């Protein structure tokens, strides 16, 4: 594959760095591209499943991007979508099997949401928009970038929900150690309930757009 | 353009390749996954018996505290005994009996063997752990009930479930709910089977369920609570012949 | 019968695909700008869920789950193919969507014009795969239960997307802080609607 270009591009050229870092903020898959929210928010009650989910999605995005990019010149366009789905589904099954074997507790908490990575629009979206037309290495970076861009939102939401909802961080009882319960503090049960995840993402979008004015939507 | 033959070949090779990769990974990881499932089952049994263990030492604690695993038939006869790491009688190891299969067969009118775990609790007293399984609002619920050596008094329970509504039905596996079962009786004074009911509105206010045979329901989780009552009754009643026989000794 | 009504009502209101599990959020956010289009997409979702969940139920029961192959030969009773379920489910969904699209196009061009454009979108709608995965996870026992669950989830999804579309049509006239406009406020409204839907949790049947 490297024979494609006569003068070899540096592994982390400016262009490749952009591929890696843009999705973290300006082209964030969740807050800007509005992709892949489906399988995301239900796993953010605690930090641990959120982190595991973030890592799983990053791996699946990166490697499906890589494999589709390697195959891109051989895939018949008519069965394109199904080939992509098969590659994604295979990677997701691998992730699921590994979780079941080595992180059984987390895999029980994530339940069906591991399977739902398959329909995570980020992955299909990146395959269609990027990997089908680019070389393997940039595609791989693009996959990592988008996976991490998706992951950090999950982790932030998970952190807030666990801290305020259960008073712990990564199952470590922070609130109890600080002794705030003695002053009559109570965990906010609302944080554990699903709707709070949406509201938190709304707030993240608000902050991000307030700092990055060009992302603001026109009032249509 | 790509010919149909090419597309067909491409798809077939892809499917075979993917299937081969997945099957080999599944085969490699299967022992680990089965181990996890065993550990989970052991932890549930230990938790009902009041023994503390985490995933790393559950197997060890179980092996130390198990006295014997009994497989009994519906008429109350002991068919198989497994103890000290080997079968002492019969051919079935009670631990390998799947309660789901047992309940399905009973529903169909079959005569399966029932598992019973005779264990030594932390304070050296003996307990009998009975696994139970039933239907909640959304899907299966299951658990274990530990009885004192009088075969009547409940000294511990553990329940678990998949996908119950968080905050409501899901409360069945909180310690608060489970601790209500302690000291409840499954036989009445004259020795007849009277299951433990989950009572809506509180057992203290109920006119037809005596205090020692009821626990308070989780508000809002009605169907899960009903499912739980039914599960406890349906599973325990199969053990009644065995219990009566043992008590008569 | 009571069981079925139960599952239906619960899957619409209490375990709503959007408000309780956030499934199908991508199309929910992208297509909910007007009531008319969201109605079309909602109906397509009900349609596809109502077909794929029962089919996946049969596949799961007679092909994939542990001991499911015993009907072919008793010696196969030990086989457990459940690790293939993701790939089978998504393949069924993708091919069903294609099939439905072709059938609708052939027999009802009018329906195709209103529904057709949404069908390809649906193959990657998480609510559809989610329906099948929940069906597997909750171990429904009969085909009827699975079908009712599929239809109920679809109706719940339709309800949610039509409601948010109606709100978004009105909200255009409101003064919202600029950075919140569009996506941000939609998230927050959905969250508030989710809280409102939690009131159904105490429902007794």
XYZ file of C-alpha atoms in Angstrom:
674
model
C 0.000 0.000 0.000
C 2.836 2.395 0.796
C 3.988 2.077 -2.806
C 1.029 4.257 -3.836
C 2.881 7.512 -3.184
C 6.385 8.041 -4.462
C 7.466 10.341 -1.664
C 6.419 8.817 1.561
C 4.259 10.883 3.830
C 5.329 11.119 7.458
C 3.259 8.951 9.762
C 2.086 11.934 11.763
C 2.040 14.683 9.160
C -0.044 17.785 9.807
C -2.860 16.324 7.746
C -2.861 13.074 9.707
C -2.759 14.914 13.008
C -5.839 16.833 11.929
C -7.593 13.546 11.221
C -6.793 12.445 14.729
C -7.625 15.588 16.654
C -10.446 17.323 14.799
C -13.081 14.797 15.883
C -12.255 15.540 19.498
C -13.779 18.976 19.311
C -14.725 20.767 16.096
C -16.017 17.656 14.366
C -17.068 15.733 17.419
C -19.250 12.817 16.363
C -21.742 13.272 19.177
C -22.084 16.984 19.707
C -21.521 18.205 16.150
C -22.122 15.388 13.695
C -24.963 13.968 15.836
C -23.959 10.368 15.294
C -23.925 7.349 17.526
C -25.931 8.589 20.447
C -28.058 5.470 20.432
C -25.823 2.978 22.098
C -24.057 5.584 24.161
C -26.110 7.184 26.849
C -27.599 4.197 28.572
C -24.152 3.009 29.643
C -23.110 6.198 31.401
C -24.640 5.587 34.825
C -21.187 4.704 36.099
C -17.703 5.560 34.932
C -16.472 2.013 34.483
C -18.951 0.813 31.842
C -18.623 4.183 30.095
C -14.861 3.740 29.802
C -15.187 0.155 28.620
C -17.773 1.232 26.059
C -15.553 4.084 24.876
C -12.588 1.751 24.402
C -14.718 -0.871 22.627
C -16.170 1.663 20.204
C -12.742 3.165 19.502
C -11.313 -0.254 18.707
C -14.219 -1.200 16.481
C -14.161 2.120 14.595
C -10.408 2.019 14.090
C -10.207 -1.567 12.922
C -13.327 -1.518 10.758
C -11.978 1.641 9.101
C -8.670 -0.111 8.579
C -10.120 -3.299 7.133
C -12.622 -1.578 4.861
C -9.889 0.736 3.646
C -7.690 -2.249 2.820
C -10.559 -3.902 0.970
C -11.897 -0.728 -0.613
C -10.781 -1.503 -4.170
C -12.189 -5.022 -4.165
C -15.643 -4.462 -2.683
C -18.401 -4.648 -5.292
C -20.515 -1.504 -4.794
C -23.776 -3.423 -4.898
C -23.055 -5.386 -1.736
C -21.071 -2.581 -0.130
C -23.367 -2.027 2.829
C -23.642 -5.693 3.711
C -19.858 -6.155 3.515
C -19.421 -3.230 5.871
C -22.020 -4.602 8.251
C -20.377 -8.017 8.268
C -16.974 -6.531 9.092
C -18.440 -4.392 11.871
C -20.522 -7.233 13.273
C -17.492 -9.492 13.323
C -15.435 -6.969 15.275
C -18.286 -6.345 17.703
C -18.724 -10.055 18.328
C -14.991 -10.292 19.061
C -15.280 -7.437 21.565
C -18.335 -9.040 23.143
C -16.654 -12.438 23.464
C -13.545 -10.924 25.035
C -15.630 -8.909 27.496
C -17.635 -11.980 28.455
C -14.424 -13.902 29.040
C -12.378 -11.341 30.957
C -14.683 -8.542 32.181
C -17.803 -10.501 32.996
C -19.310 -7.956 35.402
C -18.955 -5.055 32.997
C -20.279 -7.161 30.167
C -23.380 -7.913 32.240
C -23.936 -4.204 32.886
C -23.530 -3.305 29.234
C -25.877 -6.161 28.212
C -27.375 -5.462 24.795
C -25.498 -2.226 24.308
C -22.352 -4.023 23.208
C -24.349 -5.525 20.361
C -25.731 -2.130 19.537
C -22.264 -0.874 18.635
C -23.028 -2.530 15.278
C -25.678 0.030 14.491
C -23.674 2.879 15.930
C -23.953 5.412 13.144
C -20.426 6.723 13.757
C -18.924 3.520 12.487
C -21.049 3.178 9.351
C -20.744 6.903 8.801
C -16.943 6.896 8.923
C -16.720 3.832 6.690
C -18.877 5.452 4.028
C -17.452 8.930 4.314
C -13.794 8.176 4.857
C -12.509 4.623 4.681
C -14.066 3.856 1.286
C -11.937 6.567 -0.308
C -8.750 6.759 1.721
C -5.627 4.782 2.436
C -5.409 2.458 5.438
C -3.218 4.553 7.753
C -5.247 7.791 7.533
C -8.417 5.703 7.867
C -7.075 4.068 10.995
C -6.252 7.473 12.517
C -9.657 8.788 11.516
C -11.228 5.823 13.286
C -9.209 6.381 16.464
C -10.009 10.098 16.408
C -13.733 9.560 16.050
C -13.787 6.791 18.615
C -12.000 8.960 21.164
C -14.152 11.975 20.305
C -17.170 9.826 21.066
C -15.525 8.299 24.106
C -14.615 11.450 25.972
C -18.210 12.632 25.940
C -19.265 9.273 27.380
C -16.603 9.475 30.041
C -17.487 13.028 31.064
C -21.183 12.163 31.285
C -20.352 8.967 33.168
C -18.135 10.846 35.605
C -20.799 13.421 36.452
C -23.579 10.875 36.740
C -21.590 8.573 38.998
C -20.233 11.383 41.159
C -23.544 13.123 41.776
C -25.787 10.086 41.456
C -23.952 7.536 43.582
C -21.321 9.675 45.293
C -18.483 7.558 43.947
C -15.832 7.771 41.257
C -14.786 4.456 39.734
C -16.598 2.798 42.669
C -14.431 4.728 45.151
C -16.722 6.391 47.702
C -15.497 9.981 47.341
C -18.496 11.632 48.954
C -18.346 9.315 51.940
C -14.625 9.954 52.420
C -15.200 13.696 52.251
C -17.791 13.223 54.961
C -20.410 15.380 53.271
C -23.174 12.939 54.221
C -22.734 14.118 57.801
C -23.891 17.585 56.756
C -27.135 16.178 55.433
C -26.009 15.774 51.795
C -27.887 13.153 49.832
C -27.002 11.558 46.503
C -29.041 12.957 43.663
C -31.126 9.988 42.534
C -32.240 11.841 39.411
C -28.719 11.572 38.019
C -29.004 7.796 37.827
C -32.169 7.944 35.745
C -31.825 7.864 31.951
C -33.153 11.377 31.122
C -30.323 13.084 32.978
C -27.830 11.724 30.455
C -29.613 13.619 27.704
C -29.726 16.812 29.689
C -26.018 16.536 30.490
C -25.162 16.095 26.809
C -27.341 19.114 26.079
C -25.294 21.106 28.573
C -22.004 19.883 27.066
C -23.207 21.020 23.639
C -24.168 24.371 25.136
C -20.722 24.915 26.646
C -18.918 23.739 23.521
C -20.889 26.015 21.235
C -20.621 28.978 23.546
C -16.837 28.673 23.223
C -16.852 27.804 19.539
C -19.257 30.329 18.044
C -18.989 29.037 14.478
C -20.792 25.843 15.479
C -23.973 27.680 16.403
C -26.942 26.656 14.275
C -28.918 29.217 12.336
C -32.406 29.810 13.640
C -34.339 28.080 10.930
C -17.989 -3.342 -13.470
C -18.144 -6.324 -11.219
C -19.767 -9.473 -12.575
C -22.359 -11.408 -10.636
C -19.952 -14.301 -10.374
C -17.381 -12.027 -8.757
C -19.915 -10.680 -6.282
C -21.009 -14.182 -5.432
C -17.424 -15.389 -4.943
C -16.587 -12.336 -2.903
C -19.565 -12.825 -0.613
C -18.895 -16.528 -0.117
C -15.223 -16.075 0.724
C -16.120 -13.279 3.124
C -18.761 -15.336 4.920
C -16.487 -18.356 5.266
C -13.597 -16.242 6.505
C -15.708 -14.402 9.066
C -17.353 -17.591 10.275
C -13.965 -19.274 10.669
C -12.514 -16.379 12.678
C -15.545 -16.125 14.935
C -15.811 -19.837 15.576
C -12.167 -20.167 16.525
C -12.341 -17.164 18.866
C -15.520 -18.504 20.432
C -13.862 -21.876 20.989
C -10.760 -20.322 22.535
C -12.707 -18.087 24.890
C -15.417 -20.553 25.840
C -13.609 -22.030 28.888
C -13.142 -18.541 30.356
C -16.780 -17.656 29.799
C -17.991 -20.886 31.366
C -15.713 -20.279 34.313
C -17.274 -16.843 34.770
C -20.756 -18.317 34.703
C -19.796 -20.938 37.280
C -18.283 -18.298 39.530
C -21.448 -16.252 39.252
C -23.608 -19.234 40.194
C -21.336 -20.048 43.120
C -21.360 -16.438 44.305
C -25.175 -16.407 44.271
C -25.310 -19.585 46.349
C -22.702 -18.283 48.788
C -24.461 -14.967 49.164
C -27.750 -16.698 50.084
C -25.909 -18.837 52.626
C -24.442 -15.687 54.149
C -20.862 -16.457 53.157
C -18.739 -13.617 51.894
C -16.621 -14.085 48.813
C -15.620 -12.165 45.712
C -14.980 -13.429 42.227
C -11.379 -14.381 42.981
C -11.971 -16.657 45.957
C -15.584 -17.781 45.409
C -14.625 -21.238 44.170
C -12.297 -21.785 47.121
C -14.858 -20.643 49.703
C -17.490 -22.827 48.075
C -15.299 -25.903 48.186
C -14.546 -25.318 51.843
C -18.136 -24.768 52.896
C -20.037 -27.311 50.814
C -20.950 -30.447 52.753
C -22.814 -32.222 50.001
C -24.702 -31.482 46.808
C -27.941 -33.445 46.654
C -30.046 -34.265 43.632
C -33.532 -35.267 44.768
C -36.567 -36.433 42.842
C -40.099 -35.068 43.120
C -41.139 -37.711 45.655
C -38.417 -36.532 47.992
C -35.897 -39.352 47.551
C -32.210 -38.478 47.327
C -31.023 -39.792 43.970
C -27.463 -38.543 43.840
C -24.938 -37.188 46.304
C -21.800 -35.327 45.338
C -19.298 -34.652 48.068
C -15.559 -34.263 48.694
C -14.981 -33.699 44.983
C -16.640 -36.886 43.752
C -19.996 -38.577 43.287
C -20.818 -40.620 46.373
C -24.121 -41.892 45.002
C -26.028 -41.677 41.703
C -24.799 -40.161 38.475
C -25.785 -36.507 38.513
C -23.888 -33.650 40.076
C -26.482 -31.272 41.542
C -24.378 -28.252 40.637
C -24.739 -29.034 36.942
C -28.529 -29.156 37.056
C -29.980 -26.130 35.281
C -32.981 -24.823 37.238
C -34.443 -23.370 34.069
C -34.611 -26.827 32.493
C -36.062 -28.235 35.723
C -38.892 -25.689 35.810
C -39.634 -26.163 32.093
C -39.894 -29.909 32.570
C -42.133 -29.602 35.611
C -44.415 -27.296 33.624
C -44.599 -29.989 30.941
C -45.389 -32.648 33.536
C -41.938 -34.262 33.520
C -40.075 -35.589 36.543
C -36.685 -33.893 36.668
C -34.166 -34.030 39.499
C -33.958 -31.045 41.827
C -30.673 -29.607 43.122
C -30.094 -28.853 46.803
C -26.890 -27.582 48.379
C -26.091 -28.637 51.924
C -23.495 -26.210 53.249
C -21.735 -25.025 56.337
C -22.306 -21.333 57.077
C -19.736 -18.939 58.504
C -20.825 -19.608 62.111
C -20.443 -23.364 61.477
C -24.194 -23.982 61.434
C -25.672 -25.991 58.578
C -27.754 -24.471 55.800
C -29.704 -25.872 52.865
C -29.640 -23.708 49.760
C -32.415 -24.118 47.196
C -32.049 -22.416 43.802
C -35.218 -20.839 42.383
C -36.172 -19.377 39.031
C -39.240 -17.619 37.617
C -40.576 -14.828 35.480
C -40.476 -11.122 36.261
C -42.113 -8.358 34.308
C -39.579 -8.336 31.520
C -37.705 -11.543 31.685
C -36.365 -14.219 33.950
C -35.649 -13.672 37.628
C -33.749 -16.181 39.680
C -32.083 -16.620 43.025
C -31.300 -18.861 45.949
C -33.076 -19.425 49.251
C -31.143 -20.672 52.271
C -33.019 -22.655 54.932
C -31.933 -23.399 58.495
C -31.472 -27.065 59.537
C -35.121 -27.095 60.717
C -36.030 -26.909 56.969
C -38.532 -24.185 57.826
C -36.840 -20.911 58.653
C -35.318 -18.796 55.906
C -31.895 -17.559 56.907
C -30.854 -15.893 53.678
C -31.851 -15.167 50.098
C -30.239 -13.728 47.010
C -32.182 -12.687 43.944
C -31.025 -11.523 40.558
C -32.589 -10.574 37.265
C -31.970 -9.282 33.804
C -33.450 -6.059 32.577
C -36.007 -5.149 35.215
C -37.037 -1.486 35.340
C -34.195 0.334 37.124
C -35.292 1.716 40.464
C -38.476 -0.334 40.692
C -38.486 -4.023 39.832
C -34.701 -3.862 39.870
C -34.886 -3.312 43.629
C -35.506 -7.028 44.143
C -31.795 -7.672 44.388
C -31.031 -4.964 46.930
C -30.057 -6.072 50.389
C -32.898 -4.056 51.880
C -35.504 -6.156 50.123
C -33.634 -9.407 50.581
C -33.118 -8.909 54.313
C -36.891 -8.906 54.801
C -36.890 -12.618 54.115
C -34.755 -13.460 57.143
C -36.622 -15.450 59.757
C -39.685 -16.051 57.576
C -41.115 -19.569 57.584
C -42.040 -21.804 54.674
C -44.077 -24.265 56.785
C -46.936 -23.330 59.108
C -47.264 -24.563 62.699
C -48.788 -27.871 61.705
C -46.023 -28.490 59.190
C -47.955 -27.735 55.990
C -46.282 -25.862 53.146
C -47.124 -22.157 53.168
C -44.985 -20.161 50.801
C -43.664 -16.683 51.467
C -45.742 -14.061 49.718
C -44.679 -10.630 48.563
C -47.539 -8.460 49.838
C -48.557 -5.156 48.322
C -49.188 -2.396 50.816
C -47.096 -4.082 53.489
C -47.487 -7.404 55.228
C -48.269 -5.733 58.560
C -51.523 -4.351 57.097
C -52.582 -7.544 55.404
C -55.416 -9.566 56.892
C -54.875 -12.841 55.048
C -51.081 -13.226 55.069
C -49.564 -13.910 58.511
C -46.450 -11.961 59.412
C -44.089 -14.933 59.198
C -45.162 -15.824 55.660
C -44.977 -12.441 53.959
C -42.648 -9.617 53.017
C -43.415 -6.073 51.817
C -43.621 -5.552 48.075
C -41.587 -2.970 46.224
C -43.956 -0.117 45.393
C -44.440 0.229 41.656
C -42.830 -3.106 40.912
C -46.089 -5.014 41.192
C -45.628 -7.523 38.438
C -42.070 -8.273 39.442
C -43.264 -8.781 43.027
C -46.033 -11.121 41.907
C -43.531 -12.969 39.749
C -41.282 -13.309 42.761
C -44.084 -14.728 44.949
C -44.966 -17.202 42.237
C -41.330 -18.151 41.737
C -40.724 -18.839 45.440
C -43.914 -20.886 45.726
C -43.497 -22.863 42.473
C -39.925 -23.803 43.199
C -40.158 -24.527 46.911
C -43.259 -26.690 46.658
C -41.270 -29.292 44.703
C -39.045 -29.726 47.736
C -41.918 -30.278 50.185
C -41.916 -34.115 49.985
C -38.188 -34.104 50.701
C -38.589 -31.695 53.603
C -41.467 -33.684 55.124
C -39.396 -36.861 54.893
C -36.385 -35.268 56.534
C -38.491 -33.723 59.289
C -40.114 -37.076 60.031
C -36.694 -38.625 60.727
C -53.837 -12.483 26.798
C -53.328 -10.283 29.819
C -49.638 -10.976 29.463
C -49.648 -9.659 25.905
C -51.510 -6.443 26.748
C -49.014 -6.010 29.524
C -45.988 -6.296 27.273
C -47.590 -3.975 24.738
C -48.319 -1.175 27.192
C -45.003 -1.537 28.971
C -42.999 -1.407 25.779
C -44.794 1.750 24.634
C -44.749 3.792 27.805
C -42.485 2.458 30.498
C -39.573 0.980 28.609
C -39.855 3.420 25.746
C -37.075 2.857 23.230
C -36.169 6.540 23.173
C -36.830 7.778 26.673
C -35.567 4.790 28.621
C -32.880 3.372 26.328
C -32.032 6.145 23.833
C -32.312 3.738 20.942
C -32.679 5.129 17.449
C -31.518 8.550 18.563
C -29.662 9.308 15.339
C -32.711 9.280 13.126
C -34.785 10.661 15.991
C -32.664 13.821 16.029
C -32.102 14.044 12.296
C -35.641 13.521 11.030
C -37.703 15.200 13.746
C -37.856 18.638 12.134
C -41.455 18.314 10.918
C -44.364 16.225 12.139
C -45.145 14.868 8.684
C -41.780 13.249 7.968
C -41.418 11.959 11.495
C -44.826 10.293 11.168
C -43.583 8.533 8.015
C -40.411 7.336 9.669
C -42.316 6.249 12.771
C -44.691 4.100 10.750
C -41.762 2.556 8.890
C -40.138 1.701 12.221
C -43.299 0.010 13.548
C -43.538 -1.927 10.312
C -39.948 -3.152 10.328
C -39.869 -3.914 14.074
C -43.113 -5.855 13.730
C -41.487 -8.039 11.061
C -37.897 -8.434 12.219
C -38.454 -9.141 15.924
C -40.614 -12.247 15.299
C -38.244 -13.479 12.571
C -35.240 -13.034 14.825
C -37.201 -14.744 17.586
C -37.621 -17.830 15.415
C -33.978 -17.745 14.347
C -32.860 -17.428 17.926
C -35.148 -20.173 19.162
C -34.545 -22.742 16.439
C -30.999 -22.007 15.295
C -28.849 -20.044 17.678
C -29.539 -20.549 21.361
C -27.986 -23.369 23.312
C -29.565 -26.698 22.427
C -31.704 -25.039 19.759
C -30.534 -27.386 17.027
C -31.875 -30.451 18.838
C -34.848 -30.554 16.440
C -32.520 -31.464 13.573
C -30.702 -34.247 15.335
C -30.331 -35.021 19.057
C -26.564 -35.179 18.656
C -26.576 -31.442 17.868
C -28.231 -30.545 21.132
C -24.915 -29.527 22.634
C -24.194 -26.866 20.039
C -24.391 -23.263 21.132
C -24.258 -20.801 18.278
C -25.374 -17.782 20.255
C -22.098 -16.015 19.500
C -23.376 -15.618 15.942
C -26.558 -13.845 16.991
C -25.388 -10.261 16.318
C -24.357 -11.051 12.786
C -27.520 -13.078 12.071
C -29.808 -10.397 13.473
C -28.219 -7.583 11.514
C -28.260 -9.686 8.347
C -31.959 -10.424 8.823
C -32.679 -6.750 9.412
C -30.714 -5.574 6.397
C -32.302 -8.122 4.088
C -35.822 -7.615 5.474
C -35.545 -3.875 4.948
C -34.449 -4.493 1.364
C -37.275 -6.967 0.827
C -39.935 -4.727 2.340
C -38.711 -1.880 0.184
C -39.015 -3.956 -2.981
C -42.441 -5.340 -2.070
C -43.828 -1.949 -1.158
C -42.430 -0.414 -4.333
C -44.057 -3.078 -6.480
C -47.477 -3.264 -4.907
C -48.143 0.167 -3.472
C -46.331 3.031 -5.167
C -48.294 5.538 -3.066
C -47.083 3.983 0.162
C -43.613 3.720 -1.320
C -43.530 7.430 -2.028
C -44.344 8.301 1.547
C -42.468 5.467 3.273
C -39.810 4.401 0.833
C -37.217 7.046 1.440
C -37.098 6.125 5.122
C -36.609 2.417 4.689
C -32.864 2.444 3.879
C -32.334 4.686 6.907
C -33.878 2.062 9.096
C -31.361 -0.724 8.527
C -28.900 1.095 10.748
C -31.484 2.392 13.214
C -30.428 1.129 16.618
C -34.039 0.731 17.725
C -34.494 -2.128 15.260
C -31.454 -4.138 16.299
C -32.183 -3.144 19.887
C -35.647 -4.684 19.587
C -34.174 -8.021 18.556
C -31.443 -7.935 21.198
C -33.896 -7.106 23.980
C -36.144 -9.905 22.755
C -33.204 -12.300 23.094
C -32.083 -10.917 26.448
C -35.545 -11.068 28.020
C -36.165 -14.606 26.809
C -39.692 -14.157 25.529
C -41.355 -17.501 25.347
C -43.826 -17.348 22.500
C -43.912 -15.870 19.034
C -46.937 -13.779 20.046
C -45.036 -12.161 22.915
C -42.135 -11.297 20.653
C -44.405 -9.835 17.977
C -46.351 -7.742 20.468
C -43.111 -6.511 21.970
C -41.813 -5.519 18.525
C -44.989 -3.657 17.615
C -45.228 -1.969 21.012
C -41.656 -0.737 20.846
C -42.352 0.654 17.395
C -45.460 2.494 18.569
C -43.494 3.929 21.486
C -40.826 5.135 19.099
C -43.424 6.756 16.815
C -44.998 8.485 19.785
C -41.669 9.906 20.878
C -40.555 11.193 17.498
C -43.926 12.755 16.643
C -44.041 14.471 20.019
C -40.562 15.963 19.685
C -41.255 17.017 16.092
C -44.356 18.893 17.213
C -42.372 20.637 19.929
C -39.572 21.528 17.532
C -42.058 23.044 15.095
C -43.289 25.386 17.824
C -39.936 26.098 19.390
C -38.765 27.908 16.295
C -40.587 30.974 17.609
C -38.854 30.924 20.975
C -35.840 32.926 22.052
C -33.282 30.273 22.931
C -29.701 31.157 23.917
C -27.750 30.965 20.658
C -25.369 28.115 21.586
C -28.286 25.938 22.654
C -30.243 26.362 19.438
C -31.056 23.245 17.471
C -29.285 20.218 18.852
C -28.673 21.355 22.421
C -32.230 22.278 23.231
C -33.521 19.112 21.545
C -31.408 17.014 23.882
C -32.656 18.872 26.926
C -36.298 18.687 25.838
C -35.937 14.961 25.223
C -34.517 14.612 28.719
C -37.473 16.472 30.206
C -39.907 14.357 28.197
C -38.113 11.293 29.512
C -38.686 12.485 33.063
C -42.358 13.007 32.242
C -42.564 9.488 30.827
C -41.184 8.109 34.058
C -44.538 8.942 35.590
C -45.866 5.872 33.766
C -43.609 3.646 35.825
C -46.105 3.333 38.634
C -48.683 1.999 36.175
C -50.412 -1.180 37.274
C -51.848 -3.794 35.037
